[in-house]
Amino acid sequence: MIRKPRGTMDIMPEEIPEWRFVEETARRVASKFGFGEIRTPGFEATELFQRGVGETTDVVQKEMYTFEDREGRSFTLRPEGTASVARAVIENGRCSDAMPLKLCYLINCFRYEKPQAGRSREFFQFGVEMFGAADPSADAETVAMAHTLISELGIKNVSLHLNSIGCPQCRPAYRAALKAYFNEHIDGLCETCRARLDTNPMRILDCKSPECQAIAEGAPKTLDHLCPDCRDHFDKLGGYLKAQGIDYIVDPHIVRGLDYYTRTVFEFIADGIGAQSTVCGGGRYDGLMKELGGPEMPGIGFAAGITRLLLAMRESGVKVPAPAAPALYIAPMGDAAKVKAAALTAALRSRGLTVDRDLVGRSLKAQMKYADKTGARSVLIIGDSELENGKANLRSMADSSQSEVDINDVDALAEKLK
Ligand code: HAM
């Protein structure tokens, strides 16, 4: 028996309605906000993520699915979408389009992580990226879009955590202050954080180990080290969010795990869905386009994990509408009836109806059982006598009531079934 790889999932037909609900809601919200959809390759040159996501991140250091192709080139299954979308914008010459350029995507991503509830090795994201808008109103618009998505999905148990991690002007001094602080407490840090101290001290702020968290409580805060421009940007963003009626918590521990972020970072965190509680994360990345060989161009975006959205929806008691049941199941008895059933099925489907019929030659009793299982609203039994008379009984599955129909008058039958 060959099994699926650890950390991947089979999404079975009965689960698909809620996935579609999330995907359709995401696409509707995106188009409301004026975002077009983009699709990029599932794998990219490894260097794209090394440069884009950053060499010191967990994603690049430990989590990438990297392989050599037959010609010895190094490729990586995408661990996220932002670097790919930025590359596609540059490569397709869209940097001179009217700005802002607003793009969204629904993708699968791959990270070699320890699987648990809400964390898998292949996972699915809805993400958005906005290029060419440096103004804090663009940050507010992006946050508002995530907020709208979450509320249109019916998720209630979330809060928005907001922070600014500064820019290349103010971050070096902040990093130095942070390093000095953590160096004083080095003995209390976990092994991973000791290693992070030199490469990426900001990540210690979001370490989940209780010992590190206790030390991080007293650490210098980014917000106290922002340069005047970053401070002004953060304050204006707060003003926009207030004006838009979006509540938030200023949270100095939100630093995000990817290197490209500058200034605004945010996460929507859900209660009651376990340790992997960030349903959506994002922020500004004003240096990414340049890093990837493009022009100096600001950007901001977010991505939400579909499985985590689904967990939060369930926690909020959201019921996704069931897909429409088939209007009709045709139960033919005998070879000639099977041919008539095939013709009727095609004719009714071409009139927009969902119709099913027996394809395995079951007994009438077994057919009725199957029809019931499919949720068909009505059943039409066709045997030799029905073929001869051109009339058959249409049986309602809800109340077993019957009515005679002309099986040669497809339009009338279609009308009756609608
Ligand atoms: P991220 O925080 O790495 O950011 O991922 C975004 C979201 O994807 C997370 O909040 C979570 O819901 C989901 N996610 C991440 N890893 C997993 C996993 N292993 N299993 C299940 N769900 C997961 C990014 O990916 C950035 N590209 C977001 C962004 C877009 N920033 C700016 N633009």
CSV table of C-alpha atoms and ligand atoms in Angstrom, one decimal:
chain,number,residue,atom,x,y,z
A,1,MET,CA,0.0,0.0,0.0
A,2,ILE,CA,1.5,3.3,-1.1
A,3,ARG,CA,0.6,6.1,1.3
A,4,LYS,CA,0.6,9.9,0.7
A,5,PRO,CA,3.8,11.7,1.9
A,6,ARG,CA,3.7,12.8,5.5
A,7,GLY,CA,2.3,16.3,6.0
A,8,THR,CA,0.2,16.2,2.8
A,9,MET,CA,-3.6,15.8,2.5
A,10,ASP,CA,-6.2,14.3,0.3
A,11,ILE,CA,-9.2,16.6,0.2
A,12,MET,CA,-12.2,14.4,-0.3
A,13,PRO,CA,-15.4,15.3,-2.2
A,14,GLU,CA,-17.4,15.9,1.0
A,15,GLU,CA,-14.8,18.5,2.1
A,16,ILE,CA,-14.7,20.3,-1.2
A,17,PRO,CA,-17.8,22.5,-0.6
A,18,GLU,CA,-16.1,24.3,2.3
A,19,TRP,CA,-12.8,24.7,0.3
A,20,ARG,CA,-14.7,26.1,-2.6
A,21,PHE,CA,-16.6,28.5,-0.3
A,22,VAL,CA,-13.3,29.8,1.0
A,23,GLU,CA,-11.8,30.1,-2.5
A,24,GLU,CA,-14.9,31.7,-4.0
A,25,THR,CA,-15.1,34.2,-1.1
A,26,ALA,CA,-11.4,35.0,-1.5
A,27,ARG,CA,-11.8,35.7,-5.2
A,28,ARG,CA,-14.9,37.8,-4.7
A,29,VAL,CA,-13.2,39.9,-2.0
A,30,ALA,CA,-10.1,40.3,-4.3
A,31,SER,CA,-12.2,41.5,-7.2
A,32,LYS,CA,-14.1,43.9,-4.9
A,33,PHE,CA,-10.8,45.4,-4.0
A,34,GLY,CA,-9.6,45.5,-7.6
A,35,PHE,CA,-7.1,42.7,-7.5
A,36,GLY,CA,-6.4,40.6,-10.6
A,37,GLU,CA,-5.4,37.0,-10.3
A,38,ILE,CA,-1.9,35.7,-11.2
A,39,ARG,CA,-0.6,32.1,-11.5
A,40,THR,CA,3.1,31.4,-11.3
A,41,PRO,CA,5.1,28.1,-11.5
A,42,GLY,CA,5.0,25.6,-8.6
A,43,PHE,CA,8.8,25.5,-8.6
A,44,GLU,CA,11.3,28.2,-9.1
A,45,ALA,CA,15.1,28.7,-9.2
A,46,THR,CA,16.3,28.1,-5.6
A,47,GLU,CA,18.1,31.4,-5.7
A,48,LEU,CA,14.8,33.3,-5.9
A,49,PHE,CA,13.9,32.2,-2.4
A,50,GLN,CA,17.4,32.4,-1.0
A,51,ARG,CA,17.5,36.1,-2.1
A,52,GLY,CA,13.8,36.9,-1.7
A,53,VAL,CA,12.8,35.1,1.5
A,54,GLY,CA,16.3,35.4,3.0
A,55,GLU,CA,19.2,33.1,3.8
A,56,THR,CA,18.8,33.4,7.6
A,57,THR,CA,15.1,32.4,7.7
A,58,ASP,CA,13.9,29.0,8.9
A,59,VAL,CA,12.1,28.6,5.5
A,60,VAL,CA,15.4,28.8,3.5
A,61,GLN,CA,17.6,27.1,6.1
A,62,LYS,CA,15.5,24.2,7.0
A,63,GLU,CA,12.2,23.9,5.2
A,64,MET,CA,12.7,24.1,1.5
A,65,TYR,CA,12.0,21.1,-0.9
A,66,THR,CA,15.1,21.6,-3.1
A,67,PHE,CA,16.1,19.3,-5.9
A,68,GLU,CA,18.4,19.2,-8.9
A,69,ASP,CA,16.8,18.7,-12.3
A,70,ARG,CA,18.4,16.3,-14.8
A,71,GLU,CA,20.7,19.1,-16.0
A,72,GLY,CA,22.0,19.8,-12.4
A,73,ARG,CA,20.1,23.1,-11.9
A,74,SER,CA,18.8,23.7,-8.4
A,75,PHE,CA,15.0,24.3,-8.1
A,76,THR,CA,12.7,24.6,-5.1
A,77,LEU,CA,9.0,23.8,-4.7
A,78,ARG,CA,7.6,27.2,-3.8
A,79,PRO,CA,7.5,27.7,0.0
A,80,GLU,CA,5.4,30.9,-0.4
A,81,GLY,CA,4.0,33.2,-3.1
A,82,THR,CA,5.5,36.7,-2.6
A,83,ALA,CA,8.9,36.1,-4.2
A,84,SER,CA,7.4,34.4,-7.2
A,85,VAL,CA,4.9,37.1,-7.8
A,86,ALA,CA,7.6,39.8,-7.5
A,87,ARG,CA,9.7,37.9,-10.0
A,88,ALA,CA,6.8,37.5,-12.4
A,89,VAL,CA,6.1,41.3,-12.2
A,90,ILE,CA,9.7,42.1,-13.1
A,91,GLU,CA,10.1,39.3,-15.7
A,92,ASN,CA,6.9,40.2,-17.5
A,93,GLY,CA,7.8,43.9,-17.7
A,94,ARG,CA,4.9,45.0,-15.5
A,95,CYS,CA,6.9,47.5,-13.4
A,96,SER,CA,5.9,50.3,-15.7
A,97,ASP,CA,2.2,49.5,-15.5
A,98,ALA,CA,-0.2,51.9,-13.9
A,99,MET,CA,0.5,51.7,-10.1
A,100,PRO,CA,-0.5,50.3,-7.8
A,101,LEU,CA,-0.4,46.9,-9.4
A,102,LYS,CA,-2.7,44.6,-7.4
A,103,LEU,CA,-2.4,40.8,-7.7
A,104,CYS,CA,-3.9,37.8,-5.9
A,105,TYR,CA,-3.3,34.1,-6.0
A,106,LEU,CA,-4.5,30.8,-4.7
A,107,ILE,CA,-1.6,28.4,-4.5
A,108,ASN,CA,-0.2,25.3,-2.9
A,109,CYS,CA,3.1,25.8,-1.0
A,110,PHE,CA,5.7,23.3,0.4
A,111,ARG,CA,7.6,23.6,3.6
A,112,TYR,CA,9.4,20.8,5.4
A,113,GLU,CA,7.9,21.4,8.8
A,114,LYS,CA,6.8,19.1,11.6
A,115,PRO,CA,3.2,18.4,10.8
A,116,GLN,CA,0.4,19.2,13.3
A,117,ALA,CA,-3.1,20.6,13.4
A,118,GLY,CA,-3.0,23.7,11.0
A,119,ARG,CA,0.6,22.9,9.8
A,120,SER,CA,1.4,20.7,6.9
A,121,ARG,CA,4.2,20.2,4.4
A,122,GLU,CA,2.0,20.9,1.5
A,123,PHE,CA,-0.5,23.7,2.3
A,124,PHE,CA,-2.7,26.1,0.5
A,125,GLN,CA,-2.6,29.9,0.6
A,126,PHE,CA,-4.7,32.8,-0.6
A,127,GLY,CA,-2.4,35.7,-1.0
A,128,VAL,CA,-2.4,39.3,-2.3
A,129,GLU,CA,0.4,41.6,-3.3
A,130,MET,CA,0.2,45.3,-4.1
A,131,PHE,CA,3.2,46.9,-5.8
A,132,GLY,CA,4.0,50.6,-6.3
A,133,ALA,CA,2.2,52.1,-3.3
A,134,ALA,CA,4.4,53.4,-0.5
A,135,ASP,CA,1.7,55.4,1.3
A,136,PRO,CA,0.3,54.1,4.6
A,137,SER,CA,-3.2,54.1,3.1
A,138,ALA,CA,-2.0,51.1,1.0
A,139,ASP,CA,-1.1,49.3,4.2
A,140,ALA,CA,-4.5,50.0,5.6
A,141,GLU,CA,-6.2,48.9,2.4
A,142,THR,CA,-4.3,45.6,2.5
A,143,VAL,CA,-5.2,45.0,6.1
A,144,ALA,CA,-8.8,45.9,5.4
A,145,MET,CA,-8.8,43.3,2.6
A,146,ALA,CA,-7.7,40.5,5.0
A,147,HIS,CA,-10.2,41.8,7.5
A,148,THR,CA,-13.0,41.7,4.9
A,149,LEU,CA,-12.1,38.2,3.9
A,150,ILE,CA,-12.1,36.9,7.5
A,151,SER,CA,-15.4,38.6,8.2
A,152,GLU,CA,-17.1,37.4,4.9
A,153,LEU,CA,-16.0,33.8,5.9
A,154,GLY,CA,-17.9,34.3,9.1
A,155,ILE,CA,-14.8,33.9,11.3
A,156,LYS,CA,-15.4,35.7,14.6
A,157,ASN,CA,-12.7,34.5,17.0
A,158,VAL,CA,-9.7,36.5,15.6
A,159,SER,CA,-7.7,39.6,16.5
A,160,LEU,CA,-5.4,41.7,14.4
A,161,HIS,CA,-1.9,42.1,15.7
A,162,LEU,CA,0.1,45.0,14.3
A,163,ASN,CA,3.7,46.1,14.5
A,164,SER,CA,6.4,48.0,12.6
A,165,ILE,CA,9.8,46.5,12.2
A,166,GLY,CA,11.4,49.6,10.8
A,167,CYS,CA,13.5,50.1,7.7
A,168,PRO,CA,17.2,49.7,6.7
A,169,GLN,CA,17.8,53.1,8.3
A,170,CYS,CA,16.5,52.4,11.8
A,171,ARG,CA,16.9,48.6,12.0
A,172,PRO,CA,20.7,48.3,12.5
A,173,ALA,CA,20.5,50.3,15.7
A,174,TYR,CA,17.5,48.3,16.9
A,175,ARG,CA,19.3,45.0,16.0
A,176,ALA,CA,22.3,46.1,18.0
A,177,ALA,CA,20.2,47.0,21.0
A,178,LEU,CA,18.3,43.7,20.8
A,179,LYS,CA,21.6,41.7,20.4
A,180,ALA,CA,23.0,43.4,23.5
A,181,TYR,CA,19.9,42.6,25.5
A,182,PHE,CA,19.7,39.0,24.5
A,183,ASN,CA,23.5,38.6,25.0
A,184,GLU,CA,22.9,39.5,28.6
A,185,HIS,CA,20.3,36.7,28.9
A,186,ILE,CA,22.0,34.2,26.6
A,187,ASP,CA,22.0,31.4,29.2
A,188,GLY,CA,18.3,31.4,29.4
A,189,LEU,CA,17.7,31.1,25.7
A,190,CYS,CA,16.8,27.9,23.9
A,191,GLU,CA,19.4,26.4,21.5
A,192,THR,CA,17.7,27.7,18.4
A,193,CYS,CA,17.6,31.2,19.7
A,194,ARG,CA,21.2,31.2,20.7
A,195,ALA,CA,22.0,30.3,17.1
A,196,ARG,CA,19.7,33.1,16.0
A,197,LEU,CA,21.4,35.7,18.1
A,198,ASP,CA,24.0,36.5,15.5
A,199,THR,CA,22.0,35.8,12.3
A,200,ASN,CA,18.4,36.9,13.1
A,201,PRO,CA,17.9,38.2,16.7
A,202,MET,CA,14.5,39.6,15.9
A,203,ARG,CA,13.2,36.0,15.5
A,204,ILE,CA,13.9,35.4,19.2
A,205,LEU,CA,10.9,37.7,19.8
A,206,ASP,CA,8.5,35.2,18.4
A,207,CYS,CA,10.0,32.0,19.7
A,208,LYS,CA,7.4,29.8,21.3
A,209,SER,CA,9.6,28.4,24.1
A,210,PRO,CA,8.3,29.8,27.5
A,211,GLU,CA,11.8,30.6,28.7
A,212,CYS,CA,12.6,32.7,25.6
A,213,GLN,CA,9.1,34.3,25.7
A,214,ALA,CA,9.8,35.4,29.3
A,215,ILE,CA,13.1,36.9,28.3
A,216,ALA,CA,11.6,38.5,25.2
A,217,GLU,CA,9.0,40.3,27.4
A,218,GLY,CA,11.7,42.7,28.6
A,219,ALA,CA,13.5,43.1,25.2
A,220,PRO,CA,13.7,46.5,23.5
A,221,LYS,CA,10.7,47.1,21.2
A,222,THR,CA,11.0,48.0,17.6
A,223,LEU,CA,8.4,50.7,18.0
A,224,ASP,CA,10.7,52.5,20.4
A,225,HIS,CA,13.5,52.5,17.8
A,226,LEU,CA,11.7,53.6,14.7
A,227,CYS,CA,13.2,56.5,12.6
A,228,PRO,CA,10.8,59.5,12.2
A,229,ASP,CA,9.6,58.4,8.8
A,230,CYS,CA,8.8,54.8,10.0
A,231,ARG,CA,7.1,56.2,13.1
A,232,ASP,CA,5.0,58.6,11.0
A,233,HIS,CA,4.0,55.7,8.6
A,234,PHE,CA,2.9,53.6,11.6
A,235,ASP,CA,0.9,56.4,13.2
A,236,LYS,CA,-0.8,57.2,9.9
A,237,LEU,CA,-1.7,53.5,9.3
A,238,GLY,CA,-3.3,53.5,12.8
A,239,GLY,CA,-5.3,56.5,11.8
A,240,TYR,CA,-6.6,54.9,8.7
A,241,LEU,CA,-7.5,51.7,10.5
A,242,LYS,CA,-9.4,53.6,13.1
A,243,ALA,CA,-11.2,55.5,10.4
A,244,GLN,CA,-12.1,52.2,8.7
A,245,GLY,CA,-13.4,50.7,11.9
A,246,ILE,CA,-10.7,48.0,12.2
A,247,ASP,CA,-9.6,47.2,15.7
A,248,TYR,CA,-6.0,46.1,16.3
A,249,ILE,CA,-3.6,45.3,19.0
A,250,VAL,CA,-0.1,46.8,18.8
A,251,ASP,CA,2.1,43.7,19.4
A,252,PRO,CA,5.9,44.1,19.5
A,253,HIS,CA,6.3,40.3,19.2
A,254,ILE,CA,5.0,40.2,15.6
A,255,VAL,CA,8.2,40.2,13.6
A,256,ARG,CA,7.3,37.6,10.9
A,257,GLY,CA,9.5,34.8,9.7
A,258,LEU,CA,10.6,36.1,6.3
A,259,ASP,CA,13.5,38.5,5.7
A,260,TYR,CA,11.8,40.8,3.1
A,261,TYR,CA,9.6,42.7,5.5
A,262,THR,CA,10.1,46.4,6.2
A,263,ARG,CA,7.9,48.7,8.4
A,264,THR,CA,4.4,47.3,8.7
A,265,VAL,CA,3.9,43.7,9.7
A,266,PHE,CA,0.6,42.1,10.9
A,267,GLU,CA,-1.0,38.8,11.7
A,268,PHE,CA,-4.6,37.8,12.3
A,269,ILE,CA,-4.6,35.3,15.2
A,270,ALA,CA,-7.5,33.0,16.0
A,271,ASP,CA,-8.5,31.7,19.3
A,272,GLY,CA,-9.4,28.0,19.8
A,273,ILE,CA,-7.6,26.5,16.8
A,274,GLY,CA,-4.5,25.3,18.5
A,275,ALA,CA,-0.9,26.3,18.5
A,276,GLN,CA,-0.9,27.2,14.8
A,277,SER,CA,-3.2,30.1,15.3
A,278,THR,CA,-2.0,32.7,12.7
A,279,VAL,CA,-4.7,32.4,10.0
A,280,CYS,CA,-3.2,35.3,8.0
A,281,GLY,CA,0.1,37.1,8.0
A,282,GLY,CA,1.6,39.9,5.9
A,283,GLY,CA,3.4,43.1,5.7
A,284,ARG,CA,5.3,45.6,3.7
A,285,TYR,CA,8.4,44.6,1.7
A,286,ASP,CA,9.9,47.8,0.2
A,287,GLY,CA,13.3,46.3,-0.6
A,288,LEU,CA,12.2,43.0,-2.3
A,289,MET,CA,11.8,44.2,-5.9
A,290,LYS,CA,15.3,45.7,-5.9
A,291,GLU,CA,16.7,42.6,-4.3
A,292,LEU,CA,15.3,40.5,-7.1
A,293,GLY,CA,16.9,42.7,-9.8
A,294,GLY,CA,13.9,45.0,-10.4
A,295,PRO,CA,13.5,48.7,-9.8
A,296,GLU,CA,13.1,50.4,-6.5
A,297,MET,CA,9.5,49.7,-5.9
A,298,PRO,CA,7.5,49.3,-2.6
A,299,GLY,CA,5.2,46.4,-2.0
A,300,ILE,CA,2.8,45.1,0.6
A,301,GLY,CA,0.7,42.0,0.9
A,302,PHE,CA,-0.6,39.1,3.0
A,303,ALA,CA,-1.3,35.4,2.7
A,304,ALA,CA,-3.9,33.3,4.6
A,305,GLY,CA,-3.6,29.6,5.1
A,306,ILE,CA,-6.8,27.9,3.8
A,307,THR,CA,-6.7,25.0,6.4
A,308,ARG,CA,-6.3,27.5,9.2
A,309,LEU,CA,-9.2,29.6,7.9
A,310,LEU,CA,-11.3,26.4,7.8
A,311,LEU,CA,-10.4,25.6,11.4
A,312,ALA,CA,-11.3,29.1,12.5
A,313,MET,CA,-14.6,28.9,10.5
A,314,ARG,CA,-15.5,25.6,12.3
A,315,GLU,CA,-14.6,27.1,15.6
A,316,SER,CA,-16.9,30.1,14.8
A,317,GLY,CA,-19.7,27.6,13.9
A,318,VAL,CA,-19.9,28.6,10.2
A,319,LYS,CA,-22.0,26.2,8.2
A,320,VAL,CA,-21.2,26.2,4.5
A,321,PRO,CA,-24.2,25.7,2.2
A,322,ALA,CA,-24.4,22.2,0.8
A,323,PRO,CA,-24.0,21.9,-3.0
A,324,ALA,CA,-27.2,21.7,-5.0
A,325,ALA,CA,-28.6,18.2,-5.0
A,326,PRO,CA,-29.2,16.5,-8.4
A,327,ALA,CA,-32.6,17.4,-9.8
A,328,LEU,CA,-33.2,13.9,-11.2
A,329,TYR,CA,-32.0,10.4,-11.1
A,330,ILE,CA,-33.1,8.2,-14.0
A,331,ALA,CA,-33.6,4.5,-13.2
A,332,PRO,CA,-33.8,2.5,-16.5
A,333,MET,CA,-34.9,-1.1,-16.5
A,334,GLY,CA,-33.7,-3.0,-19.6
A,335,ASP,CA,-31.4,-2.2,-22.6
A,336,ALA,CA,-33.8,-0.1,-24.6
A,337,ALA,CA,-34.6,2.0,-21.4
A,338,LYS,CA,-30.9,2.5,-20.8
A,339,VAL,CA,-30.6,4.1,-24.2
A,340,LYS,CA,-33.6,6.3,-23.6
A,341,ALA,CA,-32.1,7.2,-20.2
A,342,ALA,CA,-28.9,8.2,-21.9
A,343,ALA,CA,-30.7,10.5,-24.3
A,344,LEU,CA,-32.9,12.0,-21.7
A,345,THR,CA,-29.9,12.7,-19.4
A,346,ALA,CA,-28.0,14.5,-22.1
A,347,ALA,CA,-31.1,16.5,-23.2
A,348,LEU,CA,-31.9,17.6,-19.6
A,349,ARG,CA,-28.3,18.5,-18.8
A,350,SER,CA,-28.1,20.6,-21.9
A,351,ARG,CA,-31.1,22.5,-20.4
A,352,GLY,CA,-28.9,23.3,-17.3
A,353,LEU,CA,-30.2,20.5,-15.0
A,354,THR,CA,-28.1,18.2,-12.8
A,355,VAL,CA,-29.1,14.7,-13.8
A,356,ASP,CA,-27.7,11.3,-12.9
A,357,ARG,CA,-28.6,7.8,-14.0
A,358,ASP,CA,-27.7,4.2,-13.5
A,359,LEU,CA,-24.5,3.1,-15.2
A,360,VAL,CA,-23.9,-0.3,-13.6
A,361,GLY,CA,-27.1,-2.2,-14.3
A,362,ARG,CA,-28.3,-2.4,-10.7
A,363,SER,CA,-31.7,-3.8,-9.5
A,364,LEU,CA,-34.4,-1.2,-9.1
A,365,LYS,CA,-34.2,-1.4,-5.3
A,366,ALA,CA,-30.4,-0.8,-5.4
A,367,GLN,CA,-31.0,2.1,-7.8
A,368,MET,CA,-33.4,3.7,-5.5
A,369,LYS,CA,-31.0,3.4,-2.6
A,370,TYR,CA,-28.2,4.9,-4.7
A,371,ALA,CA,-30.5,7.8,-5.8
A,372,ASP,CA,-31.3,8.5,-2.2
A,373,LYS,CA,-27.6,8.6,-1.4
A,374,THR,CA,-26.9,11.1,-4.1
A,375,GLY,CA,-29.6,13.3,-2.7
A,376,ALA,CA,-31.6,13.4,-6.0
A,377,ARG,CA,-34.8,15.3,-5.6
A,378,SER,CA,-36.8,13.1,-8.0
A,379,VAL,CA,-36.5,9.7,-9.7
A,380,LEU,CA,-37.9,8.7,-13.0
A,381,ILE,CA,-38.2,4.9,-13.5
A,382,ILE,CA,-38.2,3.9,-17.2
A,383,GLY,CA,-39.1,0.3,-18.2
A,384,ASP,CA,-40.5,-1.3,-21.3
A,385,SER,CA,-44.1,-0.2,-20.7
A,386,GLU,CA,-43.0,3.5,-20.1
A,387,LEU,CA,-41.1,3.3,-23.4
A,388,GLU,CA,-44.1,2.0,-25.2
A,389,ASN,CA,-46.6,4.6,-23.7
A,390,GLY,CA,-44.1,7.5,-23.7
A,391,LYS,CA,-45.3,8.2,-20.1
A,392,ALA,CA,-43.5,7.6,-16.8
A,393,ASN,CA,-44.0,8.4,-13.1
A,394,LEU,CA,-41.8,11.1,-11.7
A,395,ARG,CA,-41.4,10.3,-8.0
A,396,SER,CA,-40.5,13.0,-5.5
A,397,MET,CA,-37.9,11.6,-3.0
A,398,ALA,CA,-39.0,14.0,-0.3
A,399,ASP,CA,-42.6,12.8,0.0
A,400,SER,CA,-42.8,9.8,-2.4
A,401,SER,CA,-45.6,11.6,-4.3
A,402,GLN,CA,-45.8,10.7,-8.0
A,403,SER,CA,-46.9,12.6,-11.1
A,404,GLU,CA,-47.1,11.3,-14.7
A,405,VAL,CA,-44.7,13.0,-17.2
A,406,ASP,CA,-44.3,12.7,-21.0
A,407,ILE,CA,-40.8,11.3,-21.5
A,408,ASN,CA,-40.7,12.6,-25.1
A,409,ASP,CA,-41.4,16.2,-24.1
A,410,VAL,CA,-38.0,17.2,-22.7
A,411,ASP,CA,-38.9,20.9,-22.4
A,412,ALA,CA,-41.9,20.2,-20.2
A,413,LEU,CA,-40.0,17.7,-18.1
A,414,ALA,CA,-37.1,20.2,-17.7
A,415,GLU,CA,-39.6,22.9,-16.7
A,416,LYS,CA,-41.2,20.6,-14.1
A,417,LEU,CA,-37.8,19.7,-12.6
A,418,LYS,CA,-36.5,23.3,-12.2
B,1,HAM,P1,3.7,33.2,6.1
B,1,HAM,O1,3.4,33.8,7.4
B,1,HAM,O2,4.9,32.3,6.0
B,1,HAM,O3,3.7,34.4,5.1
B,1,HAM,O4,2.4,32.3,5.7
B,1,HAM,C1,1.2,32.9,5.5
B,1,HAM,C2,0.1,32.0,6.1
B,1,HAM,O5,0.2,30.7,5.5
B,1,HAM,C3,0.2,31.7,7.6
B,1,HAM,O6,-0.3,32.7,8.4
B,1,HAM,C4,-0.5,30.4,7.7
B,1,HAM,O7,-1.9,30.7,7.8
B,1,HAM,C5,-0.2,29.7,6.4
B,1,HAM,N1,0.8,28.7,6.5
B,1,HAM,C6,2.2,29.0,6.6
B,1,HAM,N2,2.8,27.8,6.7
B,1,HAM,C7,1.9,26.8,6.8
B,1,HAM,C8,2.0,25.4,7.0
B,1,HAM,N3,3.1,24.8,7.1
B,1,HAM,N4,0.8,24.7,7.0
B,1,HAM,C9,-0.4,25.4,6.9
B,1,HAM,N5,-0.5,26.7,6.7
B,1,HAM,C10,0.6,27.4,6.7
B,1,HAM,C11,3.9,34.2,3.7
B,1,HAM,O8,3.9,33.1,3.2
B,1,HAM,C12,4.1,35.5,3.0
B,1,HAM,N6,4.4,35.2,1.6
B,1,HAM,C13,2.8,36.3,3.2
B,1,HAM,C14,2.9,37.7,2.5
B,1,HAM,C15,2.4,38.0,1.3
B,1,HAM,N7,3.5,38.7,2.9
B,1,HAM,C16,3.4,39.7,2.0
B,1,HAM,N8,2.7,39.2,1.0
